[in-house]
Coordinates of C-alpha atoms in Angstrom, one line a residue:
X1 CA 18.5 -8.3 33.4
X2 CA 18.6 -8.9 29.8
X3 CA 20.9 -11.3 29.7
X4 CA 19.6 -13.1 32.7
X5 CA 22.9 -12.5 34.4
X6 CA 22.7 -12.9 38.3
X7 CA 23.9 -9.9 40.4
X8 CA 24.4 -8.6 44.1
X9 CA 23.9 -5.2 44.9
X10 CA 25.8 -4.6 48.1
X11 CA 24.2 -1.3 49.1
X12 CA 24.7 1.2 52.2
X13 CA 23.2 4.4 50.9
X14 CA 19.8 3.4 49.5
X15 CA 17.3 1.2 50.8
X16 CA 16.2 -1.7 48.4
X17 CA 12.8 -0.4 47.9
X18 CA 14.4 2.8 46.6
X19 CA 16.3 0.6 44.0
X20 CA 12.9 -1.3 42.8
X21 CA 11.1 2.0 42.7
X22 CA 13.8 3.2 40.1
X23 CA 13.8 0.2 38.3
X24 CA 10.0 0.3 37.9
X25 CA 10.0 4.2 36.9
X26 CA 12.8 3.3 34.0
X27 CA 11.1 0.1 32.8
X28 CA 7.8 2.5 32.2
X29 CA 9.0 5.1 30.5
X30 CA 11.2 2.7 27.9
X31 CA 8.5 0.8 27.3
X32 CA 5.9 3.8 27.2
X33 CA 7.8 6.3 25.9
X34 CA 5.2 9.2 26.0
X35 CA 4.8 8.4 29.8
X36 CA 6.7 11.1 31.8
X37 CA 6.1 8.8 34.7
X38 CA 8.5 10.6 37.6
X39 CA 10.2 8.4 40.3
X40 CA 8.6 10.9 42.8
X41 CA 5.0 9.8 42.0
X42 CA 5.9 6.7 44.1
X43 CA 6.2 9.6 47.0
X44 CA 3.1 11.6 46.1
X45 CA 0.8 8.9 45.6
X46 CA -3.0 9.6 43.7
X47 CA -2.2 7.4 40.7
X48 CA -4.2 7.8 37.9
X49 CA -5.7 4.8 36.3
X50 CA -3.4 4.5 33.2
X51 CA -0.7 5.2 35.7
X52 CA -2.4 1.7 37.8
X53 CA -1.8 -0.1 34.5
X54 CA 1.7 0.8 33.9
X55 CA 2.2 0.0 37.6
X56 CA 0.7 -3.3 37.5
X57 CA 2.8 -4.3 33.8
X58 CA 5.3 -3.1 35.4
X59 CA 5.4 -5.3 38.6
X60 CA 4.5 -8.2 35.7
X61 CA 7.9 -8.3 34.5
X62 CA 9.4 -7.3 37.3
X63 CA 8.3 -10.5 39.1
X64 CA 9.1 -12.4 36.3
X65 CA 12.6 -11.1 35.0
X66 CA 13.8 -9.6 38.4
X67 CA 12.1 -11.3 41.7
X68 CA 14.1 -14.3 42.9
X69 CA 17.6 -15.1 42.3
X70 CA 18.3 -12.7 39.3
X71 CA 19.0 -9.5 41.1
X72 CA 20.2 -10.3 44.8
X73 CA 20.3 -6.9 47.5
X74 CA 21.7 -6.4 50.7
X75 CA 21.5 -3.2 52.4
X76 CA 24.8 -2.9 54.9
X77 CA 23.4 -0.2 57.6
X78 CA 27.2 -0.8 59.2
X79 CA 29.7 -0.8 56.3
X80 CA 32.7 -3.6 56.5
X81 CA 34.8 -4.2 54.0
X82 CA 35.7 -7.9 55.5
X83 CA 31.8 -8.2 55.4
X84 CA 31.8 -7.1 51.9
X85 CA 34.4 -9.8 50.4
X86 CA 32.8 -12.4 53.0
X87 CA 29.6 -11.8 50.6
X88 CA 31.2 -11.9 47.2
X89 CA 32.8 -15.2 48.0
X90 CA 29.5 -16.5 49.4
X91 CA 27.7 -15.9 46.0
X92 CA 30.3 -16.4 44.0
X93 CA 31.0 -19.8 45.5
X94 CA 27.9 -20.8 46.2
X95 CA 25.3 -19.1 43.5
X96 CA 27.4 -18.4 40.5
X97 CA 27.1 -14.6 40.9
X98 CA 29.2 -13.0 38.3
X99 CA 28.4 -9.6 39.2
X100 CA 28.7 -7.0 41.7
X101 CA 27.8 -3.3 43.1
X102 CA 29.4 -2.0 45.9
X103 CA 27.1 1.8 46.2
X104 CA 28.9 3.0 47.8
X105 CA 32.6 2.8 49.0
X106 CA 33.6 4.0 52.6
X107 CA 35.8 4.0 55.8
X108 CA 35.1 0.7 57.9
X109 CA 32.4 1.5 60.4
X110 CA 34.6 1.8 62.9
X111 CA 37.2 4.3 61.9
X112 CA 34.7 6.7 60.6
X113 CA 34.4 8.9 63.9
X114 CA 38.5 9.5 63.5
X115 CA 39.2 10.1 60.1
X116 CA 42.9 10.4 59.5
X117 CA 45.9 10.1 57.5
X118 CA 45.7 6.2 58.8
X119 CA 41.7 6.0 57.8
X120 CA 42.8 6.7 54.3
X121 CA 45.5 4.0 54.5
X122 CA 43.0 1.9 55.7
X123 CA 40.5 2.4 52.4
X124 CA 43.5 2.1 50.3
X125 CA 44.4 -1.7 51.6
X126 CA 40.7 -2.6 51.5
X127 CA 40.5 -1.8 48.1
X128 CA 43.8 -4.0 47.4
X129 CA 41.7 -6.8 49.9
X130 CA 39.2 -6.6 47.2
X131 CA 41.2 -6.9 44.3
X132 CA 42.4 -9.8 45.5
X133 CA 39.7 -11.9 45.8
X134 CA 38.1 -10.5 42.7
X135 CA 40.9 -10.7 40.2
X136 CA 40.7 -13.7 37.3
X137 CA 43.3 -16.0 39.6
X138 CA 40.7 -16.3 41.9
X139 CA 37.2 -15.8 41.8
X140 CA 37.5 -14.0 38.2
X141 CA 34.5 -11.8 39.2
X142 CA 33.6 -8.3 38.3
X143 CA 32.5 -5.7 40.9
X144 CA 31.3 -2.0 39.7
X145 CA 32.1 0.8 43.1
X146 CA 30.8 3.6 43.2
X147 CA 32.5 6.8 45.4
X148 CA 32.3 10.6 45.7
X149 CA 34.4 13.1 44.9
X150 CA 35.6 15.3 47.7
X151 CA 33.3 18.6 47.5
X152 CA 35.5 20.9 46.9
X153 CA 36.5 19.9 43.8
X154 CA 32.7 19.2 42.2
X155 CA 33.2 22.1 39.8
X156 CA 35.9 21.1 38.3
X157 CA 35.7 21.5 34.6
X158 CA 38.1 18.5 33.6
X159 CA 37.9 15.7 36.5
X160 CA 40.7 13.1 36.9
X161 CA 41.6 11.1 40.1
X162 CA 43.0 13.9 42.0
X163 CA 39.5 14.7 43.0
X164 CA 39.2 11.9 45.4
X165 CA 41.2 13.9 47.5
X166 CA 43.9 12.1 49.6
X167 CA 41.6 8.4 48.8
X168 CA 42.7 8.9 45.2
X169 CA 45.5 5.8 45.7
X170 CA 42.0 3.5 46.0
X171 CA 42.6 3.5 42.0
X172 CA 45.5 1.8 41.9
X173 CA 43.7 -1.4 41.7
X174 CA 40.6 -0.4 39.2
X175 CA 40.4 -1.6 35.7
X176 CA 38.6 2.0 34.9
X177 CA 37.8 4.4 36.7
X178 CA 35.6 7.2 35.2
X179 CA 34.3 10.3 36.9
X180 CA 31.0 11.8 36.0
X181 CA 29.7 15.6 36.0
X182 CA 26.8 17.6 35.1
X183 CA 27.2 19.9 31.9
X184 CA 26.6 23.3 32.7
X185 CA 24.2 25.6 30.9
X186 CA 27.5 27.7 29.3
X187 CA 28.2 23.9 27.9
X188 CA 25.3 23.2 25.8
X189 CA 24.6 26.6 24.3
X190 CA 26.1 29.6 22.7
X191 CA 29.9 30.5 21.9
X192 CA 31.0 28.2 24.9
X193 CA 28.6 25.0 23.8
X194 CA 31.3 22.2 23.6
X195 CA 31.5 20.2 20.1
X196 CA 29.7 16.7 20.5
X197 CA 30.3 14.1 17.7
X198 CA 27.5 11.2 17.2
X199 CA 28.6 7.8 16.2
X200 CA 28.1 8.4 12.6
X201 CA 30.8 11.2 12.9
X202 CA 28.6 14.1 12.8
X203 CA 28.3 16.9 15.4
X204 CA 24.9 17.1 17.3
X205 CA 23.4 20.3 19.1
X206 CA 22.3 19.9 22.1
X207 CA 19.2 21.3 23.8
X208 CA 19.9 23.9 26.3
X209 CA 16.1 22.9 28.1
X210 CA 17.6 18.9 29.0
X211 CA 20.3 17.6 31.4
X212 CA 23.3 15.7 30.3
X213 CA 26.6 14.2 31.8
X214 CA 29.7 13.7 31.2
X215 CA 32.4 10.6 31.9
X216 CA 35.6 11.4 32.2
X217 CA 38.2 7.9 32.0
X218 CA 41.0 9.2 33.9
X219 CA 42.1 5.4 33.6
X220 CA 41.0 2.7 31.2
X221 CA 42.7 -1.1 30.8
X222 CA 40.4 -1.5 27.9
X223 CA 40.2 1.3 25.8
X224 CA 41.6 5.2 25.7
X225 CA 41.2 7.7 28.2
X226 CA 41.6 11.3 25.9
X227 CA 37.9 12.1 24.9
X228 CA 34.7 12.0 27.1
X229 CA 31.2 10.5 26.8
X230 CA 27.7 12.3 26.8
X231 CA 25.1 11.3 27.9
X232 CA 21.3 12.3 28.0
X233 CA 19.8 11.9 31.5
X234 CA 16.7 12.4 33.0
X235 CA 16.9 11.6 36.9
X236 CA 13.1 12.2 37.1
X237 CA 12.3 9.2 34.7
X238 CA 15.6 7.4 35.3
X239 CA 16.2 7.5 31.8
X240 CA 19.6 7.6 30.0
X241 CA 20.8 7.6 26.2
X242 CA 24.3 8.1 24.6
X243 CA 24.4 11.2 23.1
X244 CA 28.2 11.0 21.9
X245 CA 31.6 11.5 22.5
X246 CA 33.7 15.0 22.8
X247 CA 37.2 15.4 24.5
X248 CA 38.3 18.4 26.5
X249 CA 41.3 19.7 27.3
X250 CA 43.4 19.6 30.6
X251 CA 44.4 23.0 31.4
X252 CA 46.6 21.7 33.7
X253 CA 48.5 19.6 31.2

């Protein structure tokens, strides 16, 4: 949005209004540092005069900077990779869009009721088809894809592509693979707290009252994968801040 780059969001999880509410929440809290405007306010209602002022300001920003052709949104109730590819081709060729988000990668809708080994093969093949469309020698566009980790691995300390379960082969064609989890309380304080280094090379003390997310790179064609990034996150205020990097050993190595 800051660089006025067009984007298409293809969503099969959230409706457009949730994305807009999240965007307005982030804008308000970035513009007014002490606002503490939680996105749950859209559910609860009963806005104060000050909140109405923030919302009108955020709406004006949205109408001026976002609404229109900048951020396009398509909700896909029945997921289909072939339709996803058609949308990417259309928006890239007809509208010059270079950036896409697919949230979330799933099996094609007609395969969802009979999940088996062949279904995961279909998922892998779909990723190859998608890559062949977006790669530099074809449309030369970028797509950010979200996927869910297998439920049995969500409490693991070190994350890698094996956490995707039998669907891990979908990562063969990606340029970067990032896996994220929240920091546990024991990682934020006491003798078991992880060591976080900021951009100046200094050790950072984490606030045990705050929430932090750690990002693992299992694959990164643009850089190294041996360090992890620590982010301070407030999912209610929709704020995220880069704290620094850490290094967590893989006990399996």
